[in-house]
XYZ file of C-alpha atoms in Angstrom:
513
model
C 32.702 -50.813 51.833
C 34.172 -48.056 54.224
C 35.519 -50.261 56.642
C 37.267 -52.755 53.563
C 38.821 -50.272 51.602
C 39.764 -47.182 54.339
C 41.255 -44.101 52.674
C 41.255 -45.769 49.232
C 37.721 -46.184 48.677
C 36.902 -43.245 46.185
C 40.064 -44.244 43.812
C 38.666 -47.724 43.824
C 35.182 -47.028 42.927
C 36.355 -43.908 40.559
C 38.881 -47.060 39.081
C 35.857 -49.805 38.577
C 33.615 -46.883 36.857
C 36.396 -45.949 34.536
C 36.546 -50.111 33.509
C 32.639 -50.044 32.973
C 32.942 -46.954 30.986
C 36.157 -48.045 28.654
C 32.976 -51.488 28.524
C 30.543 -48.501 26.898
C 33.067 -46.977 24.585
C 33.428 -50.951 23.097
C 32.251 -50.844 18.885
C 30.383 -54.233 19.648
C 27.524 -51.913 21.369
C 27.404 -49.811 18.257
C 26.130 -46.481 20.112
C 27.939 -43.619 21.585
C 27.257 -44.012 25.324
C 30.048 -41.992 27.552
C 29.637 -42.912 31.106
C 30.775 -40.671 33.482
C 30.344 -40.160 37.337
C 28.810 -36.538 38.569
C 28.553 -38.063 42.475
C 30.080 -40.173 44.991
C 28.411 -40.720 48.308
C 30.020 -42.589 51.141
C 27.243 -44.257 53.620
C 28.100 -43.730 57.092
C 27.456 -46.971 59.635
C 24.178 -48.267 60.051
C 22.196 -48.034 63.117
C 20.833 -50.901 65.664
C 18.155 -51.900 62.654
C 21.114 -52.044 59.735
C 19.591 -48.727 58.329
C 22.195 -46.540 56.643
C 21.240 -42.380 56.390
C 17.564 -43.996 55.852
C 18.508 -46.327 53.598
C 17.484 -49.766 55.136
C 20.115 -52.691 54.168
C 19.033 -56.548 53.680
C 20.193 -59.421 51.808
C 17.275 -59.921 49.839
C 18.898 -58.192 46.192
C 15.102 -57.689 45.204
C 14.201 -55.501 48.282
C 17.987 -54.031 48.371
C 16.786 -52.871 44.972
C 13.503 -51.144 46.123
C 15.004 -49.878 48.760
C 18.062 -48.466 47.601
C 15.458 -46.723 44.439
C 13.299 -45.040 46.744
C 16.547 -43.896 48.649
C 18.682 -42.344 45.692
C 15.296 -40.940 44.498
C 15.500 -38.537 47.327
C 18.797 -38.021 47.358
C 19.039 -36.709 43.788
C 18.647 -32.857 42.446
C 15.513 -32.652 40.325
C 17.380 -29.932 37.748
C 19.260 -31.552 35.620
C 21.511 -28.702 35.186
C 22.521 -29.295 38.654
C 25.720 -30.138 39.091
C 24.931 -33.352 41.500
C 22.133 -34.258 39.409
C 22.619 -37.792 38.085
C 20.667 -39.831 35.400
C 21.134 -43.354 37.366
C 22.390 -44.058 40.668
C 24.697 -47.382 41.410
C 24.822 -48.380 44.917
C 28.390 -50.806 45.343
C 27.922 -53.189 48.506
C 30.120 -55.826 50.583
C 26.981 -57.076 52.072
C 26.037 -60.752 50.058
C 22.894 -60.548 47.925
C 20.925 -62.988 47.919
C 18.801 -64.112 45.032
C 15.369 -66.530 45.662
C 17.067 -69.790 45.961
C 21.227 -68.958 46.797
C 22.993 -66.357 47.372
C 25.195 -66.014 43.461
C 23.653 -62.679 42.620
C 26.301 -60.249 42.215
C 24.057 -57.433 41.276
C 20.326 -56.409 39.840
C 18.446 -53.743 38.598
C 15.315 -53.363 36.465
C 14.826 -53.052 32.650
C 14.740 -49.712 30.817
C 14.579 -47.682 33.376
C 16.992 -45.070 32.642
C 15.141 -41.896 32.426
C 12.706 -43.137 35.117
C 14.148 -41.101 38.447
C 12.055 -43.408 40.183
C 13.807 -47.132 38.909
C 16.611 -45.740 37.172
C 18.831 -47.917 39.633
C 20.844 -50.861 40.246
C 23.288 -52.321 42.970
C 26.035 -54.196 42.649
C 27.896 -56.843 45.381
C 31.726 -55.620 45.865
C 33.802 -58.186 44.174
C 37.168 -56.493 43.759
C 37.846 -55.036 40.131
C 35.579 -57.565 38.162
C 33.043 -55.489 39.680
C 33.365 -53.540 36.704
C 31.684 -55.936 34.663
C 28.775 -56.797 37.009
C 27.883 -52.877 37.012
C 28.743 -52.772 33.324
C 25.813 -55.890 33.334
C 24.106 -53.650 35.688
C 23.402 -50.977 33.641
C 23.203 -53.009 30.459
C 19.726 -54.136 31.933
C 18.853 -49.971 32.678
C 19.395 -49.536 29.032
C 17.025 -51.783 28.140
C 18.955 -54.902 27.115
C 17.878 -58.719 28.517
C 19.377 -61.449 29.231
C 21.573 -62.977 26.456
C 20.056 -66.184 26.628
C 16.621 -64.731 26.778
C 14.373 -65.973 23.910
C 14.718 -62.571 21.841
C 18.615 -62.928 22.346
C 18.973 -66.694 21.328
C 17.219 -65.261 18.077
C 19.255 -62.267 17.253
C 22.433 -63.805 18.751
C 22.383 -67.000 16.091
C 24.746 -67.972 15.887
C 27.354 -66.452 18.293
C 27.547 -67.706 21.970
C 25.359 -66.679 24.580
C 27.276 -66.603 26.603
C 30.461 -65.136 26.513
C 29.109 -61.097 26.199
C 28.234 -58.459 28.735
C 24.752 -59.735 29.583
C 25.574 -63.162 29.802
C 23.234 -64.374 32.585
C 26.104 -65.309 34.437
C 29.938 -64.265 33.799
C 32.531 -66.625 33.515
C 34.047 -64.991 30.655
C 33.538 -62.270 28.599
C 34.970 -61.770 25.205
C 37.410 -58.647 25.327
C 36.992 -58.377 21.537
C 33.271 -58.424 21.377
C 31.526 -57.265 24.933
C 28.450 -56.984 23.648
C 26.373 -59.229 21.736
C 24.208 -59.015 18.686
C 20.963 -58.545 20.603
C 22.554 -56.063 23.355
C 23.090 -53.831 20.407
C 20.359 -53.797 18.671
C 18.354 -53.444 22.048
C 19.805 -50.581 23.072
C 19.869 -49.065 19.515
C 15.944 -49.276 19.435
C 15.204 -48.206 22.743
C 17.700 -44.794 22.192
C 16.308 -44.333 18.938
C 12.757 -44.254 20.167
C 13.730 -41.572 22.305
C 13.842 -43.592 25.403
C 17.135 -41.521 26.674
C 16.202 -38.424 26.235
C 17.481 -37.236 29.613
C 20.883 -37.930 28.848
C 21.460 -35.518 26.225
C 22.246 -33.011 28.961
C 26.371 -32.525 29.556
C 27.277 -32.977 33.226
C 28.332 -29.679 34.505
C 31.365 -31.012 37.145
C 31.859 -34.917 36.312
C 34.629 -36.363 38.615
C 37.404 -37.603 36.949
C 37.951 -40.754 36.575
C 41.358 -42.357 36.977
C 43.308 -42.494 33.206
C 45.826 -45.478 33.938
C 44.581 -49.188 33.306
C 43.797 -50.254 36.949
C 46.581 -53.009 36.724
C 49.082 -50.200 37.052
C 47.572 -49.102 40.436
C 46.410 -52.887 42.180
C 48.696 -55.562 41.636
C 47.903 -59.302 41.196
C 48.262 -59.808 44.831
C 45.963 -56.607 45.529
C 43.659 -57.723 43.252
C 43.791 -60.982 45.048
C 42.796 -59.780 48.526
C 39.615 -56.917 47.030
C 38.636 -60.185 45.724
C 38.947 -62.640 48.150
C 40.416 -61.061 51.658
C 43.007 -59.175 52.871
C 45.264 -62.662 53.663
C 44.864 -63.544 49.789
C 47.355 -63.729 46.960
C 48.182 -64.209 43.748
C 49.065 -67.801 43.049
C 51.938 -67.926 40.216
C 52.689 -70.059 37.453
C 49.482 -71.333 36.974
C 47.314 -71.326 33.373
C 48.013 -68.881 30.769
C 49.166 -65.063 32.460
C 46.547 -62.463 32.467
C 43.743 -64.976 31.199
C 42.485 -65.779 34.392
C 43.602 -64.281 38.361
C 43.732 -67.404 40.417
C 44.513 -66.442 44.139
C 45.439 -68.212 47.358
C 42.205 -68.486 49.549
C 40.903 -70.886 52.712
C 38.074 -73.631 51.095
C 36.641 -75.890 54.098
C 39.887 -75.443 55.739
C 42.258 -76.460 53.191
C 44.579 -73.526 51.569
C 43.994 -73.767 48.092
C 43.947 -71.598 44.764
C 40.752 -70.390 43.774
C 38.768 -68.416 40.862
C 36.377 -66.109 39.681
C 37.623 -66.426 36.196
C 37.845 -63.087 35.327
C 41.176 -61.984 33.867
C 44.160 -60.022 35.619
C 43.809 -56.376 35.326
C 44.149 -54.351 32.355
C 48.121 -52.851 33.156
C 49.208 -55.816 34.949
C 52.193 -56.560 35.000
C 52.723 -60.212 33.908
C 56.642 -60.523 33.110
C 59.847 -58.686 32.467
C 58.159 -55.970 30.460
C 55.419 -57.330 29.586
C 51.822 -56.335 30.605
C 48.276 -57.774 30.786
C 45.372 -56.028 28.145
C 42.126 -58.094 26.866
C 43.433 -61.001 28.880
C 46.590 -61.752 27.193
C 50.390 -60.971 28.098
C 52.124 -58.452 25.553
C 55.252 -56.428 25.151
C 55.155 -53.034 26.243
C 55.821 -51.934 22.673
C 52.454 -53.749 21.596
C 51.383 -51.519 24.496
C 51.717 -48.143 23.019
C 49.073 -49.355 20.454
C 46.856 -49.693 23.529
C 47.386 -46.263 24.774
C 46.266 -44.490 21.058
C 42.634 -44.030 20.981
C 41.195 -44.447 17.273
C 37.811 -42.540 16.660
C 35.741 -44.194 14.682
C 34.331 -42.860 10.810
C 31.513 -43.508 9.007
C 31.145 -45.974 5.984
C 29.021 -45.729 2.979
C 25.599 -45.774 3.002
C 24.156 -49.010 1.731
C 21.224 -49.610 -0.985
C 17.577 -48.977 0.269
C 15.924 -52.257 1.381
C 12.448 -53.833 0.709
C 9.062 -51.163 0.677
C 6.705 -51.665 3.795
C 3.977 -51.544 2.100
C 3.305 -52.227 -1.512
C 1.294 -49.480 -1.980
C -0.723 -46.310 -0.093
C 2.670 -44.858 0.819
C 5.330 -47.413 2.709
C 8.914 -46.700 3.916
C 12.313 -48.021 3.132
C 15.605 -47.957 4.717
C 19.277 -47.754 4.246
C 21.796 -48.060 6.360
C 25.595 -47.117 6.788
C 28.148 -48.659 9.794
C 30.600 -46.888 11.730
C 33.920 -48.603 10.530
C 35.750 -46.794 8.131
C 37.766 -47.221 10.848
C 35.922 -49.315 13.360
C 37.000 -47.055 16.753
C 39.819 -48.607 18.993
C 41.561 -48.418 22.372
C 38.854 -46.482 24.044
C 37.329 -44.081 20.773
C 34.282 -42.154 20.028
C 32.172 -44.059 18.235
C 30.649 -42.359 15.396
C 27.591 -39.757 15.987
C 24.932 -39.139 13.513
C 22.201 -40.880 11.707
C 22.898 -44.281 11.208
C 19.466 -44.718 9.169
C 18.007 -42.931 6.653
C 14.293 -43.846 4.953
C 12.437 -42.340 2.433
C 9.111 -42.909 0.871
C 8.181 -45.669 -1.610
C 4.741 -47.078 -3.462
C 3.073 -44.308 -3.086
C 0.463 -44.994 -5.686
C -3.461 -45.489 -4.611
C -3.978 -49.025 -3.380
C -6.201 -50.658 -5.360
C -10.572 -49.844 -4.555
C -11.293 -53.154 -3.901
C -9.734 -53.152 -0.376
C -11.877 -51.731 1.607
C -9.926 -51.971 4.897
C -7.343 -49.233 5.809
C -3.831 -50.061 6.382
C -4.274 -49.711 10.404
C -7.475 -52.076 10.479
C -5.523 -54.836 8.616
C -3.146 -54.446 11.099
C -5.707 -54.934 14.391
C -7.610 -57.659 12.332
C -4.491 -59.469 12.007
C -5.351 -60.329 15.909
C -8.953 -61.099 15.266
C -10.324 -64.504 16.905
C -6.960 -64.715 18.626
C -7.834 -66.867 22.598
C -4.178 -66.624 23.731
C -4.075 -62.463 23.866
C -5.959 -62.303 27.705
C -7.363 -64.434 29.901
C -11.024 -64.986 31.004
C -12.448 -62.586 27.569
C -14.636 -64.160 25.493
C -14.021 -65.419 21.752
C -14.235 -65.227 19.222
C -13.401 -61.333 19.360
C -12.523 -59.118 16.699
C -10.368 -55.872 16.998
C -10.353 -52.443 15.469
C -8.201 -49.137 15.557
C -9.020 -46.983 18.324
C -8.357 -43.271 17.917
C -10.422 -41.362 20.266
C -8.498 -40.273 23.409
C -5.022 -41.763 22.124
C -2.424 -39.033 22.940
C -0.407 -37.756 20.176
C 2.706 -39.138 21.384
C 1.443 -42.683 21.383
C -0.295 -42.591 17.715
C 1.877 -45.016 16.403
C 1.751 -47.143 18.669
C -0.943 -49.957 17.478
C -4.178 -49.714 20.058
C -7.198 -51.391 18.893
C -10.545 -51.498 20.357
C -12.581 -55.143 20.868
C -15.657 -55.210 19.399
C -18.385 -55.683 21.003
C -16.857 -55.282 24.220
C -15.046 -51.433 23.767
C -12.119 -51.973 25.536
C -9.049 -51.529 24.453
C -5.142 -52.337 24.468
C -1.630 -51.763 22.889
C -1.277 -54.797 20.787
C 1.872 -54.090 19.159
C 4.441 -51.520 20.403
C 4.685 -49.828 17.124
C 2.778 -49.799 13.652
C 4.024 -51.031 10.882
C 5.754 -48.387 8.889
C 4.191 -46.389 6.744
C 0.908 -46.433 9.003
C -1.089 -42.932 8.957
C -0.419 -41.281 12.384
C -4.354 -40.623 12.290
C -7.084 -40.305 9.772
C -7.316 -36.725 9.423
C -3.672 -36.328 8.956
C -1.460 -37.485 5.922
C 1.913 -37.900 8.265
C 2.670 -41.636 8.686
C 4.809 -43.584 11.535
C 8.242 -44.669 11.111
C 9.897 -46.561 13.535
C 7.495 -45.552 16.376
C 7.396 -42.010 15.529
C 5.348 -39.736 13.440
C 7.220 -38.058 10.689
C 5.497 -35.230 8.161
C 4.529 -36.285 5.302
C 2.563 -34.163 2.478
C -0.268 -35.346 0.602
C 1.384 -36.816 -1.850
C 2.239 -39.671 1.168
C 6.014 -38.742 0.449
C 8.507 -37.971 3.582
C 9.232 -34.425 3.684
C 6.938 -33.324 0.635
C 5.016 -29.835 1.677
C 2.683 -30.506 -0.757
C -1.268 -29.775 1.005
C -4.521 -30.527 0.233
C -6.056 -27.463 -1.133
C -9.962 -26.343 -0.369
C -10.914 -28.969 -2.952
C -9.542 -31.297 -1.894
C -6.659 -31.870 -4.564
C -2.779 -32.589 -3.550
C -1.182 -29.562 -4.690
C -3.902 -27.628 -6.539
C -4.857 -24.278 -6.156
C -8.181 -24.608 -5.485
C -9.123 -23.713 -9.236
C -10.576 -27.165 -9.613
C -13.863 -26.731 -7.770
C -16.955 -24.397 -7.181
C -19.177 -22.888 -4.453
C -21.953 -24.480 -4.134
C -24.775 -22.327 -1.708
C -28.278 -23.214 -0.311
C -30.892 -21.705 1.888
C -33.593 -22.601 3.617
C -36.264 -20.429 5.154
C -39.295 -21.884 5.419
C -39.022 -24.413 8.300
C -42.390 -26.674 9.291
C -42.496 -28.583 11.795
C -40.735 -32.182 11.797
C -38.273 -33.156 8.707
C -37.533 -31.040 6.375
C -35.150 -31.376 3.291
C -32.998 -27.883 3.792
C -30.610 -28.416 0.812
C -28.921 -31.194 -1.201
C -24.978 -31.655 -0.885
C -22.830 -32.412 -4.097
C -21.102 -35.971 -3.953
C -16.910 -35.188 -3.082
C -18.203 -31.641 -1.700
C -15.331 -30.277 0.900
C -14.980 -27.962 3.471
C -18.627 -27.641 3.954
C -19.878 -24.412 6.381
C -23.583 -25.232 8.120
C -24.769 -22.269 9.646
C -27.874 -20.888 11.386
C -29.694 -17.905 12.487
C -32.233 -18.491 14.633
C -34.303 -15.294 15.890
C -34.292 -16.784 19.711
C -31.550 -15.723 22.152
C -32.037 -19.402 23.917
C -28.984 -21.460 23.466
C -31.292 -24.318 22.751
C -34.102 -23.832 20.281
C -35.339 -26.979 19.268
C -33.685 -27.467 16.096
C -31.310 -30.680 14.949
C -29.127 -30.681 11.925
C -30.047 -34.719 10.651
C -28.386 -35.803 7.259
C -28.958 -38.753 5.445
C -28.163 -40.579 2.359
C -28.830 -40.652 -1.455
C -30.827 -43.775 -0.703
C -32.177 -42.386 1.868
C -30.783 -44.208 5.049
């Protein structure tokens, strides 16, 4: 990288981050992600084993990856009020990476790794300014969002292409009017809302600034032409549509031909007597101004609450408002705020006759299933586990096999609507455990009072006291405890200063089980 670009290197990477930023500001990804660059480091030469400052170089892009993670890892300030410190680390490379069977990969990293300091990472091959997309790509997948023609994607996508957005598997063209597809979107939604980025909510303290122009007005076709394919390249003119796609003069088995990556000129290109390149197409300079006017996006109305989750024992439904009154432009903030509200709905008593709580319906639902692991026996039926579940991971759905006692994380999330736990009356919503008072609605402070009644003042029961003092040895019936009786105190006073004294506290039924 060094060598290629000399002196200009740091304009040229600070000009392909601004292009994968202006991707991030897009409306199409429906989020407000701002992308900016807090450190550049230039690797010095390698050494006789193609190690650079420690960080060992190979054509393999799945061991580039590892290696370059551990590197940055080390490289990066722990504080994240640091000025240096940096959320996720992008290592640019001339070297070809090589995937299992060829060498097409233009870049890699893993998937939702972005608050990870350990694989919060991805590389990218040097391919003149189109490398802008394949880092925009890049850190697509560290946001959490797959493969367009992944089988989530081909789901949410229907029906718009698979590929002609960001995460295309591979880019031939991108649409300039909607980067980002359906299922990019709504993958990077979820995984922000579920508080997934939570280390990004910091504001760099010294970002470098990145260059304001559009890159065409600082690399020419022909320049663009030789970061792309060598320094002997150029632009070939006159042929297809101007700006659509850069086709440039190039050696191919020793014929001098014009060749394609099909990725369009520059944005700021110039393309005629004035007339410039943006989104691919060639337009006046007047339509240009347009281009240069940022439009912030707004709000819109909130829409009507959907269907309950539950039909009754407290569920949760949503409404929902977009950001597109006006839909931002030109490089805009898009909108910042709640996108969803919820509230609480069917809160009545769910009928006696179900006996099974709202989380066991949920692990049952997976009862007798063969195809959940291999080599454990079936039938096999699953229950809620509680014990030793941290707080933070209560709504997620774990269930315990019976008879077997272990247990796994069947479903990401519970349903909404779920009790966080039994003892509490809060209830998930989209992953996370909101308050909820015992009247199962959202934001109620209503509490149970010491009889036990949702908003009483404990004027609707009685103490109830019993003694016993004349102990024999064996069983013996020490009092009787009313049926609904709560917050029940069992003390005794035993005359021996031994910690253990012999005597168990044993309780059994009306029937006498």
């Amino acid at each position: 990288m060094a060598t290629f670009h000399g002196a200009g290197l740091k304009r040229y990477l600070l000009t392909v981050m601004a292009a994968a930023a202006k991707f991030f500001r897009h409306p199409s990804l429906k989020n407000p992600v701002n992308v900016v660059v807090t450190r550049l480091v230039v690797i010095g030469r390698a050494d006789k084993s193609n190690t650079y400052w420690g960080l060992k170089m190979t054509t393999n892009a799945a061991e580039m990856l590892r290696n370059f993670c551990e590197w940055q890892k080390g490289l990066n300030k722990p504080n994240d009020s640091d000025s240096e410190h940096f959320d996720t680390a992008i290592l640019f490379t001339r070297q070809n990476l090589c995937g299992v069977s060829t060498c097409d990969t233009l870049g890699m990293a893993d998937v939702g790794t972005v608050c990870d300091p350990s694989r919060s990472c991805s590389i990218v091959e040097d391919d003149g300014l189109q490398s802008a997309f394949t880092a925009a790509h890049e850190l697509g997948h560290v946001f959490n969002m797959l493969h367009d023609n992944s089988k989530p994607c081909i789901e949410l996508n229907r029906p718009a292409s698979n590929t002609r957005h960001m995460m295309a598997p591979v880019m031939s063209y991108v649409d300039p009017e909607d980067l980002w597809s359906p299922c990019s979107a709504k993958f990077i939604t979820d995984f922000l809302d579920n508080g997934n980025g939570h280390c990004l909510l910091d504001k760099p303290r010294a970002p470098l600034r990145l260059p304001v122009p559009f890159p065409g007005n600082d690399y020419d076709s022909d320049r663009q032409c030789q970061l792309t394919f060598g320094p002997e390249s150029r632009h070939c003119p006159n042929l297809h549509t101007p700006c659509s796609s850069l086709w440039c003069t190039g050696r191919i088995d020793g014929h001098f031909m014009c060749q394609t990556k099909h990725f369009p000129w520059a944005d700021g290109t110039q393309c005629g007597v004035g007339k410039t390149c943006m989104n691919g197409r060639c337009i006046s300079k007047v339509e240009m101004k347009a281009f240069n006017t940022p439009v912030n996006g707004g709000w819109g109305p909130w829409g009507q609450y959907g269907v309950c989750s539950r039909t009754c024992g407290g569920g949760v439904q949503f409404s929902h408002r977009e950001c597109n009154k006006p839909v931002p432009r030109n490089g805009g903030k898009y909108c910042e705020g709640k996108r969803t509200q919820y509230r609480s709905c069917n809160t009545q008593e769910c009928p006696t006759g179900n006996a099974m709580r709202y989380r066991e319906q949920q692990c049952a639902v997976y009862n007798h299933r063969t195809d959940l692991f291999k080599g454990f026996p079936s039938p096999m039926d699953w229950v809620p586990r509680y014990n030793g579940i941290a707080e933070k991971d209560q709504c997620k759905l774990t269930c315990q096999s019976r008879p077997l006692g272990y247990y796994y994380v069947l479903e990401p999330r519970v349903a909404d609507g779920t009790p966080c736990s039994p003892d509490s009356t809060s209830v998930c919503v989209q992953g996370r455990c909101v308050h909820a008072g015992c009247d199962r609605v959202i934001g109620s402070k209503k509490k149970f009072d010491k009889c036990m009644m949702c908003g009483g003042n404990g004027s609707a029961c009685t103490k109830t006291y019993g003694s016993f003092t004349k102990p024999r040895y064996g069983y013996n019936d020490v009092v009787t405890i009313p049926a609904g009786a709560t917050n029940i105190l069992i003390r005794q006073n035993s005359g021996s200063s031994s910690t253990s004294d012999g005597v168990y506290l044993a309780i059994k039924r009306q029937d006498g089980s």
